[in-house]
Each structure stands twice: as structure tokens, then as C-alpha cells.
mmCIF file of C-alpha atoms in Angstrom:
data_model
loop_
_atom_site.group_PDB
_atom_site.id
_atom_site.type_symbol
_atom_site.label_atom_id
_atom_site.label_comp_id
_atom_site.label_asym_id
_atom_site.label_seq_id
_atom_site.Cartn_x
_atom_site.Cartn_y
_atom_site.Cartn_z
ATOM 1 C CA MET K 12 5.871 -6.743 3.855
ATOM 2 C CA PRO K 13 5.332 -5.362 7.667
ATOM 3 C CA ALA K 14 5.540 -7.745 10.635
ATOM 4 C CA GLN K 15 2.457 -8.869 12.015
ATOM 5 C CA VAL K 16 1.171 -8.130 15.623
ATOM 6 C CA LYS K 17 -0.358 -10.382 17.942
ATOM 7 C CA ASN K 18 -0.779 -9.545 21.698
ATOM 8 C CA ASN K 19 1.853 -6.769 20.994
ATOM 9 C CA ILE K 20 4.104 -9.503 20.230
ATOM 10 C CA LEU K 21 6.083 -8.589 16.645
ATOM 11 C CA LEU K 22 5.967 -11.922 14.347
ATOM 12 C CA TYR K 23 8.576 -12.277 11.780
ATOM 13 C CA GLU K 24 9.371 -15.729 9.292
ATOM 14 C CA GLY K 25 12.902 -16.735 8.433
ATOM 15 C CA CYS K 26 16.626 -16.445 9.174
ATOM 16 C CA ASN K 27 17.309 -13.351 7.348
ATOM 17 C CA TYR K 28 18.327 -9.586 9.254
ATOM 18 C CA LEU K 29 17.545 -11.799 12.639
ATOM 19 C CA ARG K 30 20.615 -10.336 14.449
ATOM 20 C CA TYR K 31 19.160 -6.555 13.364
ATOM 21 C CA ARG K 32 15.566 -7.573 14.345
ATOM 22 C CA LEU K 33 17.072 -8.889 17.790
ATOM 23 C CA ILE K 34 18.707 -4.910 18.347
ATOM 24 C CA LEU K 35 15.543 -3.224 17.369
ATOM 25 C CA SER K 36 13.542 -5.044 20.158
ATOM 26 C CA THR K 37 15.832 -4.337 22.781
ATOM 27 C CA LEU K 38 16.060 -0.696 22.171
ATOM 28 C CA SER K 39 12.143 -0.701 21.715
ATOM 29 C CA GLY K 40 11.552 -3.164 23.998
ATOM 30 C CA LYS K 41 8.678 -4.870 22.009
ATOM 31 C CA PRO K 42 9.342 -8.902 22.030
ATOM 32 C CA VAL K 43 9.854 -10.414 18.768
ATOM 33 C CA LYS K 44 9.175 -14.052 17.782
ATOM 34 C CA ILE K 45 10.943 -15.504 14.356
ATOM 35 C CA THR K 46 9.311 -18.929 13.329
ATOM 36 C CA ASP K 47 10.243 -20.882 10.386
ATOM 37 C CA ILE K 48 13.900 -20.419 10.889
ATOM 38 C CA ARG K 49 15.455 -22.780 7.703
ATOM 39 C CA THR K 50 12.838 -24.903 8.430
ATOM 40 C CA ALA K 51 13.440 -26.246 4.316
ATOM 41 C CA ASP K 52 17.071 -26.566 4.833
ATOM 42 C CA ASP K 53 19.067 -29.632 5.372
ATOM 43 C CA ASP K 54 20.176 -28.486 8.766
ATOM 44 C CA PRO K 55 17.659 -26.540 10.052
ATOM 45 C CA GLY K 56 17.184 -24.257 13.023
ATOM 46 C CA LEU K 57 19.379 -21.328 14.241
ATOM 47 C CA ARG K 58 23.157 -21.721 13.739
ATOM 48 C CA GLU K 59 25.798 -21.573 16.032
ATOM 49 C CA CYS K 60 26.724 -18.103 14.929
ATOM 50 C CA GLU K 61 23.142 -16.686 16.295
ATOM 51 C CA ILE K 62 22.643 -18.281 19.157
ATOM 52 C CA SER K 63 26.230 -16.915 20.141
ATOM 53 C CA PHE K 64 24.453 -13.759 19.412
ATOM 54 C CA VAL K 65 21.820 -14.174 21.684
ATOM 55 C CA ARG K 66 23.529 -15.063 24.260
ATOM 56 C CA LEU K 67 25.501 -11.963 24.260
ATOM 57 C CA LEU K 68 22.572 -9.869 24.209
ATOM 58 C CA ASP K 69 21.423 -11.887 27.658
ATOM 59 C CA LYS K 70 24.953 -10.677 28.628
ATOM 60 C CA ILE K 71 24.740 -6.846 27.891
ATOM 61 C CA THR K 72 20.714 -6.864 29.182
ATOM 62 C CA ASN K 73 18.692 -7.784 32.926
ATOM 63 C CA GLY K 74 15.958 -9.719 32.561
ATOM 64 C CA SER K 75 15.676 -10.790 29.180
ATOM 65 C CA ARG K 76 13.231 -13.426 28.645
ATOM 66 C CA ILE K 77 14.415 -16.346 25.442
ATOM 67 C CA GLU K 78 12.684 -19.070 24.566
ATOM 68 C CA LEU K 79 13.863 -21.393 21.527
ATOM 69 C CA ASN K 80 11.968 -24.669 20.557
ATOM 70 C CA GLU K 81 13.555 -28.299 20.464
ATOM 71 C CA THR K 82 14.922 -28.210 17.283
ATOM 72 C CA GLY K 83 15.814 -24.344 17.147
ATOM 73 C CA THR K 84 13.362 -23.286 14.388
ATOM 74 C CA SER K 85 11.153 -20.641 17.133
ATOM 75 C CA LEU K 86 12.622 -17.951 18.659
ATOM 76 C CA TYR K 87 11.138 -15.682 21.248
ATOM 77 C CA TYR K 88 12.926 -12.905 22.646
ATOM 78 C CA SER K 89 11.397 -10.474 24.926
ATOM 79 C CA PRO K 90 13.873 -8.143 26.073
ATOM 80 C CA GLY K 91 14.980 -7.050 29.410
ATOM 81 C CA LEU K 92 17.026 -3.256 30.512
ATOM 82 C CA LEU K 93 20.398 -2.686 28.948
ATOM 83 C CA SER K 94 22.809 -3.055 31.823
ATOM 84 C CA GLY K 95 25.935 -2.670 30.168
ATOM 85 C CA GLY K 96 28.966 -3.118 32.532
ATOM 86 C CA GLU K 97 32.102 -5.779 31.823
ATOM 87 C CA ILE K 98 31.449 -8.490 29.832
ATOM 88 C CA ASP K 99 33.722 -11.112 28.410
ATOM 89 C CA HIS K 100 31.930 -13.134 25.517
ATOM 90 C CA GLU K 101 33.647 -16.074 23.413
ATOM 91 C CA CYS K 102 32.345 -15.379 19.646
ATOM 92 C CA SER K 103 31.329 -18.289 17.468
ATOM 93 C CA LEU K 104 33.949 -19.819 15.200
ATOM 94 C CA GLN K 105 30.984 -19.508 12.500
ATOM 95 C CA ARG K 106 31.247 -15.658 11.692
ATOM 96 C CA GLY K 107 33.944 -12.590 12.455
ATOM 97 C CA ILE K 108 34.222 -10.450 16.067
ATOM 98 C CA GLY K 109 32.473 -7.765 13.868
ATOM 99 C CA TYR K 110 29.270 -9.739 13.397
ATOM 100 C CA TYR K 111 28.992 -9.371 17.352
ATOM 101 C CA LEU K 112 30.563 -6.151 17.618
ATOM 102 C CA GLU K 113 27.634 -4.202 15.451
ATOM 103 C CA GLY K 114 25.168 -5.126 17.629
ATOM 104 C CA VAL K 115 27.354 -4.003 20.743
ATOM 105 C CA MET K 116 27.936 -0.716 19.033
ATOM 106 C CA ALA K 117 24.501 -0.380 18.426
ATOM 107 C CA LEU K 118 23.379 -0.896 21.998
ATOM 108 C CA ALA K 119 26.315 0.123 23.928
ATOM 109 C CA PRO K 120 25.385 4.031 24.414
ATOM 110 C CA PHE K 121 21.915 3.217 25.504
ATOM 111 C CA CYS K 122 23.053 1.092 28.642
ATOM 112 C CA LYS K 123 22.976 1.723 32.469
ATOM 113 C CA THR K 124 26.677 1.574 32.789
ATOM 114 C CA PRO K 125 29.526 2.004 30.132
ATOM 115 C CA VAL K 126 29.880 -1.120 28.395
ATOM 116 C CA SER K 127 33.312 -2.343 28.237
ATOM 117 C CA ILE K 128 33.644 -5.826 26.672
ATOM 118 C CA LYS K 129 36.312 -8.562 25.608
ATOM 119 C CA LEU K 130 35.295 -10.115 22.360
ATOM 120 C CA ARG K 131 37.327 -13.337 21.375
ATOM 121 C CA GLY K 132 37.188 -15.303 17.988
ATOM 122 C CA VAL K 133 37.453 -14.313 14.514
ATOM 123 C CA THR K 134 38.964 -10.684 13.840
ATOM 124 C CA ASN K 135 39.696 -10.950 9.928
ATOM 125 C CA ASN K 136 37.320 -12.940 7.501
ATOM 126 C CA THR K 137 35.487 -12.413 4.229
ATOM 127 C CA GLN K 138 32.200 -12.537 5.717
ATOM 128 C CA ASP K 139 31.881 -9.834 8.185
ATOM 129 C CA PRO K 140 33.510 -6.125 8.403
ATOM 130 C CA SER K 141 36.935 -7.108 9.717
ATOM 131 C CA VAL K 142 37.927 -5.307 13.346
ATOM 132 C CA ASP K 143 40.335 -3.034 11.279
ATOM 133 C CA ARG K 144 37.199 -1.545 9.059
ATOM 134 C CA ILE K 145 35.374 -1.070 12.534
ATOM 135 C CA LYS K 146 38.224 0.862 13.938
ATOM 136 C CA THR K 147 38.837 3.064 11.379
ATOM 137 C CA ALA K 148 35.520 3.711 9.463
ATOM 138 C CA GLY K 149 32.387 2.484 12.364
ATOM 139 C CA ILE K 150 33.852 4.224 15.524
ATOM 140 C CA PRO K 151 34.301 7.622 13.898
ATOM 141 C CA ILE K 152 30.612 7.588 12.863
ATOM 142 C CA LEU K 153 29.531 6.144 16.432
ATOM 143 C CA ARG K 154 31.581 9.328 17.631
ATOM 144 C CA LYS K 155 29.556 11.674 15.752
ATOM 145 C CA PHE K 156 26.731 10.732 17.317
ATOM 146 C CA LEU K 157 27.557 10.596 21.229
ATOM 147 C CA ALA K 158 26.943 13.552 23.379
ATOM 148 C CA GLY K 159 29.132 14.798 25.998
ATOM 149 C CA ASP K 160 31.843 11.778 26.447
ATOM 150 C CA ASN K 161 32.367 10.314 23.407
ATOM 151 C CA GLU K 162 35.867 9.121 24.528
ATOM 152 C CA VAL K 163 35.389 5.569 22.826
ATOM 153 C CA THR K 164 38.092 2.796 23.190
ATOM 154 C CA PHE K 165 38.757 0.213 20.849
ATOM 155 C CA ALA K 166 42.093 -2.141 20.882
ATOM 156 C CA ILE K 167 42.938 -5.252 18.969
ATOM 157 C CA ASN K 168 44.797 -7.306 21.364
ATOM 158 C CA LYS K 169 45.152 -10.535 19.258
ATOM 159 C CA ARG K 170 44.364 -11.290 15.211
ATOM 160 C CA GLY K 171 42.621 -14.637 14.586
ATOM 161 C CA VAL K 172 41.607 -15.968 11.219
ATOM 162 C CA ALA K 173 39.149 -18.834 10.412
ATOM 163 C CA PRO K 174 39.045 -21.660 11.076
ATOM 164 C CA LEU K 175 40.198 -21.657 14.976
ATOM 165 C CA GLY K 176 40.303 -18.016 15.104
ATOM 166 C CA GLY K 177 42.640 -17.171 18.314
ATOM 167 C CA GLY K 178 41.987 -13.261 17.942
ATOM 168 C CA GLU K 179 40.804 -10.899 21.135
ATOM 169 C CA VAL K 180 39.300 -7.241 20.720
ATOM 170 C CA TYR K 181 38.734 -4.739 23.794
ATOM 171 C CA PHE K 182 35.937 -2.007 23.056
ATOM 172 C CA LYS K 183 34.546 0.696 25.552
ATOM 173 C CA CYS K 184 32.047 3.186 25.066
ATOM 174 C CA PRO K 185 30.647 5.038 27.571
ATOM 175 C CA ALA K 186 26.712 5.587 28.394
ATOM 176 C CA SER K 187 24.711 8.537 26.246
ATOM 177 C CA LYS K 188 21.829 10.255 27.991
ATOM 178 C CA PHE K 189 20.804 10.854 24.605
ATOM 179 C CA LEU K 190 22.205 11.255 20.660
ATOM 180 C CA LYS K 191 22.914 14.282 18.390
ATOM 181 C CA SER K 192 21.151 14.875 15.478
ATOM 182 C CA ILE K 193 23.484 15.538 12.565
ATOM 183 C CA GLN K 194 23.937 16.915 9.203
ATOM 184 C CA LEU K 195 26.811 15.226 6.772
ATOM 185 C CA GLN K 196 25.673 16.210 3.164
ATOM 186 C CA ASP K 197 29.163 16.875 1.560
ATOM 187 C CA SER K 198 31.771 14.175 1.852
ATOM 188 C CA GLY K 199 34.816 16.380 0.195
ATOM 189 C CA MET K 200 37.264 15.202 -1.623
ATOM 190 C CA VAL K 201 39.988 12.502 -0.692
ATOM 191 C CA LYS K 202 43.088 13.270 0.972
ATOM 192 C CA ARG K 203 45.360 10.197 2.005
ATOM 193 C CA ILE K 204 44.941 6.898 2.610
ATOM 194 C CA ARG K 205 45.888 4.466 5.287
ATOM 195 C CA GLY K 206 45.884 0.942 5.936
ATOM 196 C CA THR K 207 47.284 -2.313 7.621
ATOM 197 C CA SER K 208 48.392 -5.487 6.467
ATOM 198 C CA CYS K 209 48.592 -8.540 8.135
ATOM 199 C CA SER K 210 49.634 -12.102 7.403
ATOM 200 C CA LEU K 211 49.321 -14.835 10.423
ATOM 201 C CA ARG K 212 51.225 -17.552 10.222
ATOM 202 C CA VAL K 213 52.499 -17.141 7.289
ATOM 203 C CA SER K 214 55.513 -15.406 5.428
ATOM 204 C CA PRO K 215 56.325 -11.735 7.035
ATOM 205 C CA ALA K 216 57.092 -10.776 2.853
ATOM 206 C CA ILE K 217 53.487 -11.858 2.141
ATOM 207 C CA SER K 218 52.465 -8.242 3.867
ATOM 208 C CA ASN K 219 54.894 -6.818 1.615
ATOM 209 C CA ARG K 220 53.582 -8.044 -1.122
ATOM 210 C CA LEU K 221 49.492 -7.133 -0.381
ATOM 211 C CA VAL K 222 51.188 -3.543 0.118
ATOM 212 C CA GLU K 223 53.150 -3.340 -3.165
ATOM 213 C CA SER K 224 49.926 -4.691 -5.055
ATOM 214 C CA ALA K 225 47.379 -2.287 -3.504
ATOM 215 C CA LYS K 226 49.991 0.627 -3.910
ATOM 216 C CA GLY K 227 50.535 -0.280 -7.321
ATOM 217 C CA VAL K 228 46.583 0.866 -7.873
ATOM 218 C CA LEU K 229 46.122 3.438 -5.803
ATOM 219 C CA LEU K 230 49.341 5.372 -6.496
ATOM 220 C CA ASN K 231 47.559 6.663 -9.989
ATOM 221 C CA PHE K 232 45.466 8.544 -7.787
ATOM 222 C CA LEU K 233 46.830 9.774 -5.019
ATOM 223 C CA PRO K 234 50.287 10.250 -3.563
ATOM 224 C CA ASP K 235 49.798 10.130 0.310
ATOM 225 C CA ILE K 236 49.538 6.558 0.994
ATOM 226 C CA TYR K 237 51.278 4.706 4.141
ATOM 227 C CA ILE K 238 49.901 1.061 5.106
ATOM 228 C CA HIS K 239 51.631 -0.594 8.209
ATOM 229 C CA THR K 240 52.929 -3.842 8.109
ATOM 230 C CA ASP K 241 51.470 -6.009 10.775
ATOM 231 C CA ALA K 242 53.108 -9.619 10.707
ATOM 232 C CA SER K 243 51.833 -10.938 14.534
ATOM 233 C CA ARG K 244 54.074 -13.729 15.874
ATOM 234 C CA GLY K 245 53.638 -16.159 18.631
ATOM 235 C CA ALA K 246 50.664 -15.753 20.449
ATOM 236 C CA THR K 247 48.934 -12.816 19.333
ATOM 237 C CA SER K 248 48.949 -14.233 15.751
ATOM 238 C CA GLY K 249 46.356 -16.879 16.507
ATOM 239 C CA LYS K 250 45.596 -20.303 15.446
ATOM 240 C CA SER K 251 45.423 -20.579 11.889
ATOM 241 C CA PRO K 252 47.627 -19.515 8.983
ATOM 242 C CA GLY K 253 46.149 -16.419 6.750
ATOM 243 C CA PHE K 254 46.787 -12.827 5.033
ATOM 244 C CA GLY K 255 44.749 -9.858 4.211
ATOM 245 C CA ILE K 256 44.491 -5.803 3.870
ATOM 246 C CA SER K 257 42.296 -3.318 4.845
ATOM 247 C CA LEU K 258 42.534 -0.080 3.519
ATOM 248 C CA THR K 259 40.604 3.110 4.579
ATOM 249 C CA ALA K 260 40.390 6.767 2.868
ATOM 250 C CA GLU K 261 40.028 9.919 4.739
ATOM 251 C CA THR K 262 38.478 13.104 2.833
ATOM 252 C CA THR K 263 39.092 16.709 3.698
ATOM 253 C CA ASN K 264 35.690 16.179 5.623
ATOM 254 C CA GLU K 265 36.917 13.687 8.142
ATOM 255 C CA ILE K 266 34.519 11.377 5.927
ATOM 256 C CA PHE K 267 36.234 7.372 6.282
ATOM 257 C CA LEU K 268 35.899 4.872 3.436
ATOM 258 C CA SER K 269 37.206 1.503 3.635
ATOM 259 C CA GLY K 270 37.801 -1.167 1.385
ATOM 260 C CA GLU K 271 39.289 -5.056 2.322
ATOM 261 C CA ALA K 272 40.339 -8.593 1.180
ATOM 262 C CA TYR K 273 41.255 -11.356 3.051
ATOM 263 C CA SER K 274 42.623 -15.146 2.447
ATOM 264 C CA PRO K 275 39.235 -17.221 2.339
ATOM 265 C CA LEU K 276 39.102 -20.679 4.075
ATOM 266 C CA MET K 277 41.392 -22.960 2.514
ATOM 267 C CA THR K 278 39.816 -26.464 1.879
ATOM 268 C CA ALA K 279 40.925 -29.374 0.454
ATOM 269 C CA GLY K 280 40.960 -28.722 -3.968
ATOM 270 C CA SER K 281 41.017 -25.002 -3.453
ATOM 271 C CA LEU K 282 42.516 -22.764 -5.414
ATOM 272 C CA PRO K 283 45.334 -21.208 -4.044
ATOM 273 C CA CYS K 284 44.988 -17.552 -2.824
ATOM 274 C CA VAL K 285 47.872 -15.101 -4.259
ATOM 275 C CA PRO K 286 48.853 -12.219 -2.061
ATOM 276 C CA GLU K 287 49.182 -9.580 -5.116
ATOM 277 C CA ASP K 288 45.587 -10.551 -5.966
ATOM 278 C CA LEU K 289 44.242 -9.860 -2.761
ATOM 279 C CA GLY K 290 46.058 -6.548 -2.873
ATOM 280 C CA LYS K 291 44.115 -5.365 -6.069
ATOM 281 C CA GLU K 292 40.859 -6.858 -4.855
ATOM 282 C CA ALA K 293 41.109 -4.334 -1.789
ATOM 283 C CA ALA K 294 42.358 -1.389 -3.653
ATOM 284 C CA LEU K 295 39.472 -1.425 -6.122
ATOM 285 C CA LYS K 296 37.081 -1.839 -3.597
ATOM 286 C CA LEU K 297 38.344 0.969 -1.770
ATOM 287 C CA LEU K 298 37.832 2.731 -4.961
ATOM 288 C CA ASP K 299 34.386 1.737 -5.222
ATOM 289 C CA GLU K 300 33.263 2.695 -2.025
ATOM 290 C CA ILE K 301 35.047 6.520 -3.364
ATOM 291 C CA PHE K 302 32.991 6.171 -5.906
ATOM 292 C CA ARG K 303 29.693 5.636 -4.353
ATOM 293 C CA ASN K 304 30.392 9.306 -2.798
ATOM 294 C CA GLY K 305 28.687 8.420 0.739
ATOM 295 C CA CYS K 306 29.341 10.430 3.939
ATOM 296 C CA VAL K 307 29.143 6.717 5.882
ATOM 297 C CA ASP K 308 30.957 3.499 4.790
ATOM 298 C CA SER K 309 28.647 1.523 3.125
ATOM 299 C CA ALA K 310 28.863 -1.256 6.031
ATOM 300 C CA PHE K 311 27.422 0.865 8.698
ATOM 301 C CA GLN K 312 24.696 2.545 6.575
ATOM 302 C CA SER K 313 22.289 0.660 8.916
ATOM 303 C CA MET K 314 23.820 1.827 12.230
ATOM 304 C CA THR K 315 23.728 5.302 10.987
ATOM 305 C CA ALA K 316 20.208 4.900 10.092
ATOM 306 C CA LEU K 317 19.399 3.814 13.526
ATOM 307 C CA PHE K 318 21.150 6.495 15.214
ATOM 308 C CA MET K 319 19.619 8.912 13.112
ATOM 309 C CA ALA K 320 16.346 7.439 13.953
ATOM 310 C CA LEU K 321 16.748 7.620 17.899
ATOM 311 C CA GLY K 322 18.657 10.969 17.542
ATOM 312 C CA LYS K 323 17.322 14.139 19.658
ATOM 313 C CA LYS K 324 13.610 15.587 17.731
ATOM 314 C CA ASP K 325 15.505 17.023 15.034
ATOM 315 C CA VAL K 326 15.927 16.536 11.651
ATOM 316 C CA SER K 327 19.097 14.800 10.934
ATOM 317 C CA LYS K 328 20.552 14.562 7.301
ATOM 318 C CA VAL K 329 22.867 12.297 5.871
ATOM 319 C CA VAL K 330 23.563 11.588 2.128
ATOM 320 C CA VAL K 331 25.045 7.782 1.841
ATOM 321 C CA GLY K 332 26.021 5.903 -1.355
ATOM 322 C CA PRO K 333 23.361 3.199 -3.114
ATOM 323 C CA LEU K 334 21.307 1.937 -0.393
ATOM 324 C CA THR K 335 22.605 -1.884 0.781
ATOM 325 C CA PRO K 336 19.738 -4.552 0.695
ATOM 326 C CA ALA K 337 20.385 -5.033 4.378
ATOM 327 C CA THR K 338 19.926 -0.913 5.094
ATOM 328 C CA ILE K 339 16.766 -1.379 2.919
ATOM 329 C CA GLN K 340 15.051 -3.926 5.091
ATOM 330 C CA PHE K 341 16.627 -2.131 8.137
ATOM 331 C CA LEU K 342 14.605 1.087 7.458
ATOM 332 C CA ARG K 343 11.655 -1.367 6.838
ATOM 333 C CA ASP K 344 12.333 -2.857 10.190
ATOM 334 C CA LEU K 345 12.622 0.131 11.980
ATOM 335 C CA ARG K 346 9.442 1.078 10.722
ATOM 336 C CA ASP K 347 8.205 -1.916 12.340
ATOM 337 C CA PHE K 348 9.749 -1.516 15.825
ATOM 338 C CA PHE K 349 9.996 2.619 16.294
ATOM 339 C CA GLY K 350 6.965 3.698 13.598
ATOM 340 C CA ILE K 351 9.576 6.227 12.383
ATOM 341 C CA THR K 352 9.883 6.484 8.482
ATOM 342 C CA PHE K 353 12.783 7.720 6.126
ATOM 343 C CA LYS K 354 12.493 10.350 3.444
ATOM 344 C CA LEU K 355 14.703 8.951 0.637
ATOM 345 C CA GLU K 356 15.694 11.585 -2.224
ATOM 346 C CA ASN K 357 18.308 10.808 -5.088
ATOM 347 C CA VAL K 358 20.771 13.531 -5.031
ATOM 348 C CA LYS K 359 22.060 15.288 -8.026
ATOM 349 C CA ASP K 360 25.080 16.694 -8.863
ATOM 350 C CA GLU K 361 25.316 18.776 -11.945
ATOM 351 C CA ASP K 362 28.943 18.588 -11.704
ATOM 352 C CA GLU K 363 28.655 14.715 -11.917
ATOM 353 C CA THR K 364 28.785 13.415 -15.966
ATOM 354 C CA ASN K 365 28.369 9.470 -14.803
ATOM 355 C CA ALA K 366 24.414 8.877 -14.508
ATOM 356 C CA GLU K 367 25.633 5.347 -12.651
ATOM 357 C CA GLN K 368 26.436 7.348 -9.566
ATOM 358 C CA ASN K 369 23.327 7.275 -7.288
ATOM 359 C CA GLN K 370 23.436 9.146 -3.647
ATOM 360 C CA VAL K 371 20.765 8.880 -1.874
ATOM 361 C CA LEU K 372 19.432 11.638 1.342
ATOM 362 C CA LEU K 373 18.372 10.079 4.124
ATOM 363 C CA THR K 374 16.186 12.746 6.325
ATOM 364 C CA CYS K 375 14.284 11.868 9.332
ATOM 365 C CA VAL K 376 13.034 13.707 12.655
ATOM 366 C CA GLY K 377 14.419 11.981 15.460
ATOM 367 C CA ILE K 378 12.044 10.492 18.082
ATOM 368 C CA GLY K 379 13.965 11.760 20.764
ATOM 369 C CA TYR K 380 15.212 8.597 22.511
ATOM 370 C CA SER K 381 16.289 9.136 26.205
ATOM 371 C CA ASN K 382 18.515 6.756 28.103
ATOM 372 C CA LEU K 383 16.325 6.587 30.849
ATOM 373 C CA SER K 384 19.198 4.298 32.930
ATOM 374 C CA ARG K 385 21.392 6.712 32.900
ATOM 375 C CA ARG K 386 20.974 9.711 35.315
ATOM 376 C CA VAL K 387 22.381 13.341 35.019
ATOM 377 C CA LEU K 388 24.145 15.022 37.604
#
């Protein structure tokens, strides 16, 4: 259902996809009002993590107007200009740093000055893309779209897991006058798999158990596998115990696909988490991502669609795996904010005997979104 428009303000109901709508509002300059946020819940209103994300938007922009009612069930957001610069942000521990970083990556190329940001909080959890996945699969997509200087810096200074966090990452992205249009229609063949197995405030032997378990699955398909073990100690290991593994497959066409698994937040009465099970789970998730056979990792489909829509006035084509529910709604929201629609086609491979594979070819003509704050020398 398209958004309602009243006095040039887009109206939405509910908390679903709130983060994406705020990002699109910031880029399009169109104010947005979101009402009935969790009014049926026992705990109505915005969550702490969503308020933290709104504060981050306020830091990265200049002149934004934000109004929240007393119960937190209605949010009005009128975006300011994207200013960028040096930012330091303490993320809510309810969600991972990836939740915030996805928003920063979408906005950073359009800022007035290069974004240089430090985010503190939970680096690895079971809900959001981990910082490892963003580094290995998300940053390469961002680089493909940046025109001119595409030197993106990303460093994991400290790791931290829920409930106390303690992690820190550094991200720097240059401002770009415009984005390139791209053609990605062949993912190529997987040539190697790399990964990082981390253990925080637990025995370093757990990292090795994760690696052995993941390799036990993946060596049936590929010999070139190297998984780095990161047994953080002291101040760099965060404030809570946890462990997990992130795996990335690189193809012959420089496409990066990821799968990961991390220990859940342990509560009283919950079953213990076995490292061997996590290693196998991450390997199977990676194989599932490879089977989807898209040219972008499924966690970054929405970001890719956004950059395609905002690119130069030229045709962009990208083949992705089956669309995630978040991407489907994001394409609808793109139409609301920018009036742009994508052409979706099923990709049929004559050599493919398995009918379950359902690749989608995304095609659109960019709107030629120009960074007005960026001067051209």
C-alpha cells in the first residue's frame, strides 16, 4: 500500500522498516511522519535502538527537525542537509553496530565533507549483519558505485557482544559528486573462501573448534579455505563472553558472498551453545548464499537498489538472488520517495537443472542524484 501524502509529508503507520524510511527521507529531502508505533504492544513507542538511530541521523545532518510525542508512538522527521564530518556515536546495545552502519553507508557518499565515524556497541550478534560481513561483503559494493576516489576505510578496533557490548569500529568514506551506474549480471565461480572466527572472554580453543567444524563442511566443495582465528584479549575483547564465525566466498568476478553464525545471548534456562554446531550453521548459510547465486550478498540488496536508483541517468542492471522481504518493501518505499520503479525479471539459466533457484534481474534508470554540497574543482 503506497504511503499517504498530506501537506507534502509522507505518512506511514507502524514501526516496520522505520530505519529505511528515515534514510530515504534524508536523501530525498521529503519530511515523513510515522504514527501508531507499537500501539498494540505492552511496551508502546520507539525502542532505545531506534531513538539512537534517529540521534545518529541528527549528527550526520545539519538542520534536521525531529518531533516525538510523549508516548513515543508518533515520530515526525524533517531532514536537514547531509553535512558528514567527524562523528562519534554510542550505539544502543539492543542492536548491533551493523544496524547503524548500514544507514551510514547509504548516506555517506552524499555528505558535504567525507564521513569519518566511530561507532561503539555490539559488533557481533544474531540479529544484524556483523562488522565482519560488512567489511568483506558490504564495503566492496559501496566501492563499485563510488566515482573518483573510492578509498573506503574500515577498521574493527575492538569487538563486543551483547549484553554489555564494548566493541568499536572506525569507518571513513569520501564524499562523491555522483554515483556510477553498474552492470553486474554474472557472479562467476567461487574460487576461495576466507573467514574470521572470534572468541571473546572464552577459551581461545573455541575459535579452533569453530574453524574445524566449518571446514568439515566446506572442504567437500573447495580446497582453498583459510579461516583466521581472532581470540581477543583484555580491553579489545569487549565486556561480555561470546563467540562466532563469519565466512566469505570470493568468486572469479570479484563478487563477495557471506554466511555467519554467532552465539546467542545466554539467559537463565537457555540451552548451551556448542561451537561445532555454530561452525556448521555458518558454513551451511554460506552455501545457501552461494546457491542463491546473486551478484550481491542478500544482506545488502536494499543498499544496492538504493545506489542503482540514485546513480547517473543511465541503465543499471544487477542480478540478485531471491528478493528478501525487506528489499521488496524497500523498492515500494523508493517509489514513494523518488518516484522510481524497477523492472524485475526472472533469470532463466539453460544449464540450471534445479528449478528452485530464483534469480532476479533488477533493472532501473538512475535519477542522476547529484551531491549538491560537493564542489567540483
